[in-house]
């Protein structure tokens, strides 16, 4: 863990406060006692970890970023990194199940009115209910502007029709922020965001998707057929949906990146332990340069990924302190996080740096861990096979590694104000 316990360079510190150390220790202990013993079974059965979610809620490891005025802890993005790594080190399926409320509730926290925050956030703190982020569709993943779900206003209501897929926790969610076209011909400028109760008439869970990895997280497809929601469930103004979605993903990408770090850390730890125990040619395989160099690279790349993710989270927290670009920004002052120039745009850039590098690192480290285990790494009896399957998803969801490269290139070459 990258910390400097005594003394820091001028202006720079990687030290954690006593409170942050206690938070990290709490998450680590929870992962060891409540997650690790169940990870293989829940993965095999593709079981929704309702019991683990309830325990995580009870000890305060859920809904970390809900503001204090709405009953939450109001923790910083950086604090969330400490929890996220440890839970995903235990099992990224269960870790995602526990932490995905951060993405689901993100649009409300960042852009919701005070009335919306008061309505939708306190119940998350009061009981272990879930919410989800309804952006992806069968024909619209990376190409968000091509989504087909529509929302037509009729008096004081909107009527929603369409389909969503690859939605984390949707099959067990109390509500979902659904992104839909209010102006179908306006491209990304025609997208709006709505809070949709999942028990509303016309909402149907079509399928719990059978995934290769992270199988202890529910990922579902659902349909909306003439679903009516009150106009006050719209977040921001009509046409704000694309900005809301992208800003939310900017804020949550470091959390996804640290999940990848947690998976990589677990693969590395298993590799070190196995390399010390497994004997070939009369010595532990750790003594063979081909193995020791693999593990040395793992350690280096994990540390780099962790530090990049910590930096991205720090930048998001720092951006929140910047003055707003304009009073009319969506969500009032919260819009200051993504103002053009300054830390706002840099936070976007560093979120993509972290997501791209950590996801690719997790995949590489997990693959190398299987190589360290040799034939045993390829069978389910040993843990690294699961970690390799889990790692792959980090290169796909919340913006593929290729999309992150597009974002990075755009930020590099975009004219600066």
C-alpha positions as a printed Julia matrix, in Angstrom:
417×3 Matrix{Float64}:
   0.0     0.0     0.0
   1.47    3.32   -1.06
   1.7     5.36    2.13
   4.38    7.42    3.79
   3.87    7.03    7.51
   6.55    9.42    8.78
   7.59   12.56    7.01
   6.53   13.78    3.6
   8.07   15.68    0.75
   7.13   19.35    0.73
   3.66   19.79   -0.7
   3.08   16.07   -1.3
   1.79   13.39    1.04
   0.68    9.82    0.5
   0.0     9.31    4.2
  -3.45    8.23    5.35
  -5.13    9.75    8.37
  -5.97    7.53   11.31
  -9.62    7.63   10.22
  -8.71    6.53    6.7
  -6.59    3.68    8.01
  -9.48    2.55   10.2
 -11.86    2.72    7.23
  -9.49    0.65    5.09
  -9.02   -1.87    7.91
 -12.78   -2.18    8.34
 -13.22   -2.93    4.64
 -10.31   -5.38    4.64
 -11.65   -7.27    7.65
 -15.12   -7.38    6.09
 -13.7    -8.77    2.86
 -11.73  -11.45    4.69
 -14.57  -12.57    6.96
 -17.73  -12.03    4.91
 -16.69  -12.08    1.23
 -13.72  -14.4     0.72
 -15.37  -17.49    2.29
 -18.3   -17.19   -0.13
 -16.65  -15.97   -3.34
 -16.25  -19.33   -5.09
 -19.74  -20.59   -4.21
 -21.52  -17.38   -5.2
 -19.54  -17.19   -8.42
 -20.39  -20.77   -9.36
 -24.1   -20.32   -8.6
 -24.27  -16.77   -9.97
 -25.92  -15.91   -6.65
 -27.04  -12.4    -5.77
 -25.23  -11.68   -2.46
 -28.19  -10.2    -0.59
 -26.85  -11.4     2.77
 -23.43   -9.86    2.21
 -25.0    -6.6     0.99
 -27.12   -6.42    4.14
 -24.06   -6.92    6.36
 -22.06   -4.34    4.42
 -24.91   -1.88    4.88
 -25.05   -2.64    8.59
 -21.37   -1.85    9.16
 -21.43    1.3     6.99
 -19.65    0.18    3.83
 -22.44    1.17    1.43
 -23.63    4.52    0.08
 -20.35    6.14    1.1
 -20.91    9.34   -0.87
 -24.49   10.15    0.17
 -24.23   13.63    1.73
 -24.43   13.97    5.49
 -27.5    16.18    5.25
 -29.33   13.23    3.72
 -28.18   10.73    6.32
 -25.0     9.47    4.66
 -21.32    9.64    5.5
 -20.52   12.13    2.76
 -17.1    10.58    2.22
 -14.68   11.88   -0.37
 -13.88   10.11   -3.61
 -10.45    9.3    -2.15
 -11.96    7.64    0.91
 -14.09    5.54   -1.41
 -10.9     4.22   -3.04
  -9.77    2.71    0.24
 -13.0     0.77    0.64
 -13.32   -0.18   -3.01
  -9.91   -1.82   -3.3
 -10.43   -4.01   -0.27
 -13.94   -5.2    -1.16
 -12.92   -6.0    -4.72
  -9.81   -7.74   -3.46
 -12.23  -10.03   -1.63
 -14.45  -10.58   -4.7
 -15.14   -8.08   -7.43
 -18.6    -9.52   -8.01
 -19.72   -8.91   -4.43
 -17.67   -5.71   -4.21
 -19.49   -4.31   -7.22
 -22.86   -5.35   -5.8
 -22.1    -3.46   -2.6
 -20.63   -0.32   -4.16
 -22.74    0.1    -7.32
 -25.18    2.39   -5.51
 -22.5     5.02   -5.99
 -23.1     4.87   -9.73
 -26.85    4.41   -9.47
 -27.33    7.34   -7.12
 -24.6     9.45   -8.73
 -26.92   11.49  -10.98
 -29.16   12.33   -8.02
 -26.24   13.23   -5.74
 -24.53   15.36   -8.37
 -27.43   16.89  -10.28
 -30.65   16.23   -8.4
 -32.76   18.98   -6.88
 -32.93   19.22   -3.1
 -36.4    17.67   -3.26
 -35.11   14.74   -5.31
 -32.19   14.17   -2.98
 -34.5    14.22    0.04
 -36.83   11.71   -1.62
 -34.39    9.18   -3.07
 -31.22    9.25   -0.97
 -32.27    8.74    2.68
 -33.94    5.35    1.98
 -30.58    4.05    0.71
 -29.06    4.83    4.09
 -31.99    3.51    6.1
 -32.07    0.0     4.6
 -29.93   -2.11    2.22
 -31.87   -1.29   -0.92
 -30.21   -0.96   -4.31
 -30.44    1.48   -7.19
 -29.01    1.33  -10.69
 -27.79    3.38  -13.65
 -29.86    2.71  -16.76
 -27.8     3.94  -19.7
 -26.75    0.99  -21.89
 -29.09   -0.53  -24.45
 -28.88   -3.5   -26.85
 -27.76   -1.11  -29.6
 -26.23    1.68  -27.54
 -23.22    1.02  -25.32
 -20.21    3.15  -26.16
 -22.36    5.09  -28.65
 -24.65    6.65  -26.07
 -26.2     9.13  -28.51
 -27.83    6.27  -30.43
 -30.0     5.07  -27.55
 -33.62    4.36  -28.53
 -35.55    4.58  -25.27
 -38.01    7.47  -25.45
 -39.73    9.69  -22.9
 -42.78   11.63  -24.08
 -44.35   14.23  -21.83
 -48.07   13.97  -21.27
 -49.26   16.64  -18.87
 -47.48   16.25  -15.55
 -46.02   12.87  -16.5
 -43.52   11.31  -18.87
 -44.25    8.04  -20.65
 -41.15    5.89  -21.19
 -40.72    3.09  -23.71
 -37.6     1.12  -24.55
 -35.08   -1.48  -23.39
 -31.96   -1.4   -21.24
 -29.28   -4.04  -20.86
 -26.02   -4.71  -18.98
 -27.45   -2.8   -16.01
 -25.71   -3.6   -12.72
 -28.07   -4.57   -9.87
 -31.16   -3.73  -11.96
 -32.8    -7.06  -11.2
 -32.87   -6.23   -7.48
 -32.99   -2.43   -7.59
 -35.62   -0.27   -5.95
 -35.14    2.45   -8.58
 -33.06    3.23  -11.62
 -31.93    6.45  -13.26
 -33.1     5.84  -16.84
 -31.67    7.84  -19.73
 -34.16    8.37  -22.56
 -34.66   10.53  -25.63
 -37.06   13.44  -25.13
 -36.0    14.79  -28.54
 -35.27   11.68  -30.66
 -33.78   13.64  -33.57
 -31.44   15.76  -31.46
 -28.72   13.13  -30.9
 -26.98   13.4   -27.54
 -28.62   16.79  -26.95
 -32.01   15.1   -26.89
 -31.28   12.81  -23.92
 -32.89   13.36  -20.51
 -32.59   11.53  -17.18
 -35.43   10.17  -15.03
 -35.71    8.35  -11.72
 -37.88    5.3   -12.43
 -39.16    3.05   -9.62
 -38.53   -0.52  -10.68
 -41.92   -1.64   -9.38
 -43.73    0.86  -11.62
 -46.31   -0.7   -13.97
 -44.7    -1.51  -17.3
 -41.18   -2.22  -15.96
 -40.19   -5.82  -16.67
 -36.93   -7.58  -15.84
 -36.37   -9.53  -19.05
 -33.25  -11.47  -18.14
 -30.55  -11.89  -15.52
 -27.51  -12.08  -17.77
 -25.19  -15.08  -17.42
 -21.71  -13.55  -17.38
 -18.21  -14.94  -17.75
 -16.93  -13.16  -14.64
 -18.11  -11.06  -11.7
 -20.96  -13.54  -11.49
 -21.94  -12.57   -7.95
 -23.13   -9.21   -9.28
 -26.56   -9.09  -10.88
 -26.44   -7.71  -14.4
 -29.86   -7.53  -16.01
 -31.84   -6.45  -19.03
 -35.17   -4.74  -18.52
 -37.94   -3.29  -20.65
 -40.11   -0.22  -20.2
 -43.56   -0.33  -21.77
 -45.69    2.78  -21.31
 -44.06    3.45  -17.95
 -45.4     6.63  -16.41
 -43.31    8.74  -14.06
 -44.12   12.19  -12.7
 -42.34   15.14  -14.29
 -40.64   15.88  -10.99
 -38.67   12.64  -11.48
 -36.74   14.25  -14.31
 -33.21   15.17  -13.2
 -32.16   18.57  -14.5
 -33.72   19.98  -17.64
 -34.72   18.22  -20.82
 -31.57   17.61  -22.84
 -29.26   17.5   -19.81
 -29.11   13.7   -19.76
 -25.94   13.21  -21.78
 -24.0    15.7   -19.64
 -25.39   14.1   -16.49
 -24.41   10.61  -17.65
 -20.89   11.58  -18.72
 -20.23   13.61  -15.58
 -21.44   10.76  -13.4
 -19.11    8.34  -15.18
 -16.23   10.78  -14.75
 -16.91   10.71  -11.02
 -17.27    6.93  -10.75
 -14.46    5.78  -13.06
 -11.81    5.98  -10.32
 -14.05    3.69   -8.27
 -14.13    1.2   -11.12
 -10.38    1.57  -11.54
  -9.71    0.8    -7.9
 -11.87   -2.31   -8.23
  -9.47   -3.45  -10.92
  -6.57   -2.72   -8.57
  -8.24   -4.9    -5.93
  -8.54   -7.82   -8.35
  -4.92   -7.38   -9.44
  -3.79   -7.25   -5.81
  -5.6   -10.5    -5.04
  -4.03  -12.21   -8.07
  -0.6   -10.96   -7.05
  -0.97  -12.17   -3.45
  -2.07  -15.63   -4.56
   0.86  -15.77   -6.98
   3.41  -14.85   -4.32
   2.06  -17.45   -1.91
   1.96  -20.18   -4.55
   5.43  -19.32   -5.87
   6.9   -19.81   -2.41
   5.18  -23.17   -1.92
   5.38  -24.8    -5.35
   8.64  -26.7    -5.87
  10.16  -27.62   -9.24
  13.71  -28.72   -9.95
  14.18  -28.97   -6.17
  13.54  -25.28   -5.44
  10.44  -23.1    -5.0
   9.41  -21.64   -8.33
   9.92  -18.18   -6.79
  13.63  -18.91   -7.24
  13.22  -19.22  -10.99
  13.88  -15.93  -12.73
  11.04  -16.43  -15.22
   8.53  -16.55  -12.35
  10.12  -13.97  -10.07
  10.26  -11.42  -12.89
   6.56  -11.94  -13.64
   5.73  -11.26  -10.01
   8.07   -8.26   -9.83
   6.25   -6.73  -12.8
   2.9    -7.43  -11.12
   3.95   -5.55   -7.99
   5.25   -2.58   -9.97
   2.22   -2.25  -12.21
  -0.25   -2.6    -9.35
   1.49    0.14   -7.42
   1.42    2.41  -10.48
  -2.29    1.71  -11.04
  -3.11    2.38   -7.4
  -1.28    5.7    -7.35
  -2.89    6.83  -10.61
  -6.3     5.97   -9.22
  -5.61    7.78   -5.97
  -4.53   10.83   -7.97
  -7.72   10.76  -10.06
  -9.83   10.59   -6.9
  -7.85   13.46   -5.34
  -8.45   15.54   -8.45
 -12.18   14.91   -8.3
 -12.23   15.96   -4.66
 -10.18   19.04   -5.47
 -12.45   19.91   -8.39
 -15.41   19.99   -6.04
 -13.75   22.88   -4.24
 -13.42   24.97   -7.41
 -15.93   27.8    -7.99
 -18.85   27.01  -10.33
 -18.54   27.89  -13.99
 -21.97   29.49  -13.98
 -24.93   29.53  -11.61
 -27.12   27.79  -14.16
 -24.95   24.67  -14.3
 -27.04   21.47  -13.92
 -27.63   20.67  -10.29
 -26.66   24.14   -9.1
 -23.2    24.43   -7.59
 -22.51   20.71   -8.09
 -21.93   21.47  -11.78
 -18.63   23.06  -10.78
 -16.99   19.62  -10.94
 -16.85   19.57  -14.72
 -16.45   23.22  -15.67
 -14.29   23.78  -18.8
 -10.63   24.2   -17.98
  -8.96   23.91  -14.61
  -9.33   20.8   -12.49
 -12.7    20.0   -14.04
 -11.3    18.88  -17.37
  -8.16   17.48  -15.76
 -10.34   15.38  -13.47
 -12.01   13.91  -16.56
  -8.62   13.18  -18.09
  -7.19   11.56  -14.99
 -10.31    9.48  -14.42
  -9.77    8.0   -17.87
  -6.03    7.58  -17.23
  -6.88    5.57  -14.12
  -9.66    3.49  -15.65
  -7.65    2.58  -18.75
  -4.43    1.73  -16.96
  -5.94   -0.09  -13.97
  -8.28   -2.19  -16.12
  -5.5    -3.27  -18.46
  -3.2    -3.89  -15.5
  -5.77   -6.14  -13.82
  -6.15   -8.21  -16.97
  -2.39   -8.55  -17.41
  -1.73   -9.38  -13.77
  -4.54  -11.93  -13.59
  -3.35  -13.57  -16.81
   0.2   -13.73  -15.5
  -1.11  -15.2   -12.23
  -2.65  -18.06  -14.17
   0.73  -18.53  -15.84
   2.47  -18.68  -12.46
   0.06  -21.41  -11.35
   0.55  -23.27  -14.63
  -2.01  -26.03  -15.24
  -3.49  -25.52  -11.78
  -4.25  -21.91  -12.65
  -6.56  -23.08  -15.41
  -8.88  -25.1   -13.19
 -11.59  -23.85  -10.88
 -10.11  -25.46   -7.79
  -7.59  -22.61   -7.64
  -8.59  -18.94   -7.26
  -6.74  -17.26  -10.12
  -9.01  -18.7   -12.83
 -11.89  -16.71  -11.35
  -9.76  -13.59  -11.01
  -8.83  -13.74  -14.69
 -12.52  -13.93  -15.63
 -13.38  -11.11  -13.23
 -10.6    -8.87  -14.5
 -11.83   -8.87  -18.09
 -14.99   -6.93  -17.3
 -12.99   -3.93  -16.12
 -11.81   -3.43  -19.7
 -15.43   -3.31  -20.88
 -17.9    -1.67  -18.52
 -18.22    2.0   -17.6
 -16.35    2.83  -20.8
 -14.16    0.31  -22.58
 -10.39    0.68  -22.61
 -10.73    1.86  -26.2
 -13.25    4.55  -25.2
 -10.88    5.68  -22.45
  -8.19    6.13  -25.07
 -10.61    8.24  -27.13
 -11.35   10.4   -24.09
  -7.65   10.79  -23.33
  -6.79   11.68  -26.92
  -9.63   14.22  -27.04
  -8.42   15.88  -23.85
  -4.85   15.98  -25.17
  -5.8    17.57  -28.49
  -8.89   19.58  -27.49
  -8.19   23.32  -27.8
  -7.79   24.87  -24.35
  -9.68   28.01  -23.4
